[in-house]
Coordinates of C-alpha atoms in Angstrom, one line a residue:
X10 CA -83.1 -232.8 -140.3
X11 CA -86.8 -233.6 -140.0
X12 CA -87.1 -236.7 -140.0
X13 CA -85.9 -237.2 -136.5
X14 CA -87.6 -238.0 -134.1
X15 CA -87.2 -236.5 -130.5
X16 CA -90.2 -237.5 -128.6
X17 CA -89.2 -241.4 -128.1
X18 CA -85.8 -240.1 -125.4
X19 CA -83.9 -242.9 -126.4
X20 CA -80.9 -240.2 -127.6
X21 CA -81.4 -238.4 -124.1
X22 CA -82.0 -241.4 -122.0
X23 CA -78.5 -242.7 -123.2
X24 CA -76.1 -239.9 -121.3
X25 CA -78.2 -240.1 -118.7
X26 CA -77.7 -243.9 -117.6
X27 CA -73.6 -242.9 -118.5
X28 CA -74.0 -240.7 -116.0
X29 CA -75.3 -242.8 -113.9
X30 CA -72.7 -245.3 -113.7
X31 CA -70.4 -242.6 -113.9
X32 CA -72.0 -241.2 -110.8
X33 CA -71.7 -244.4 -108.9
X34 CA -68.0 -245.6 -110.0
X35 CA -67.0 -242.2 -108.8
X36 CA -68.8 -242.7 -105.4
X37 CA -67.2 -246.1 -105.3
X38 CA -63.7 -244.5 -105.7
X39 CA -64.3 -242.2 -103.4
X40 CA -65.1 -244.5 -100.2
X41 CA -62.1 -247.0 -101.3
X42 CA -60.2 -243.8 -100.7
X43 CA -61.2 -243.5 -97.2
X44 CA -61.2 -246.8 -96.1
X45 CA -57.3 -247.1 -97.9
X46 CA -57.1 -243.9 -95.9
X47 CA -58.4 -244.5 -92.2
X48 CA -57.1 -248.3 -92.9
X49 CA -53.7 -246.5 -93.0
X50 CA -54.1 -244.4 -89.8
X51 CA -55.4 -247.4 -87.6
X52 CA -52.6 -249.7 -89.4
X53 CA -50.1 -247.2 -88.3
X54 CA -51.6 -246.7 -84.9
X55 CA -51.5 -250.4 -84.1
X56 CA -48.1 -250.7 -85.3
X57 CA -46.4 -248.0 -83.0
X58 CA -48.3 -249.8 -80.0
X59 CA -46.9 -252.9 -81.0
X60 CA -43.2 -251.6 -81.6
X61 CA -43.6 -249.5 -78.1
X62 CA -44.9 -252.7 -76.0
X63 CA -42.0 -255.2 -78.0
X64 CA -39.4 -252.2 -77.1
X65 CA -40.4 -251.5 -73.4

């Protein structure tokens, strides 16, 4: 047990940069979401104008 060495923060630096990309794939996940989502709503939107203007 003493012969480690905790002063060079390669052990903590390692979780860290996980975190990191964890941190960023989760971001990236989260604004595919909403643009799947709003992408939906003006999909939908354009489609009921073009069924009401073909039906009227």
């Amino acid at each position: 047990m003493g012969d480690q060495d905790w002063d060079d923060g390669t052990d903590h630096n390692a979780p860290q940069g996980c975190a990191w990309i964890m941190t960023v794939v989760a971001l990236v996940c989260a604004l595919g979401v909403i643009a799947l989502g709003s992408g939906a709503v003006f999909g939908l939107k354009v489609f009921l104008d073009l069924v009401e203007a073909l039906s009227g």
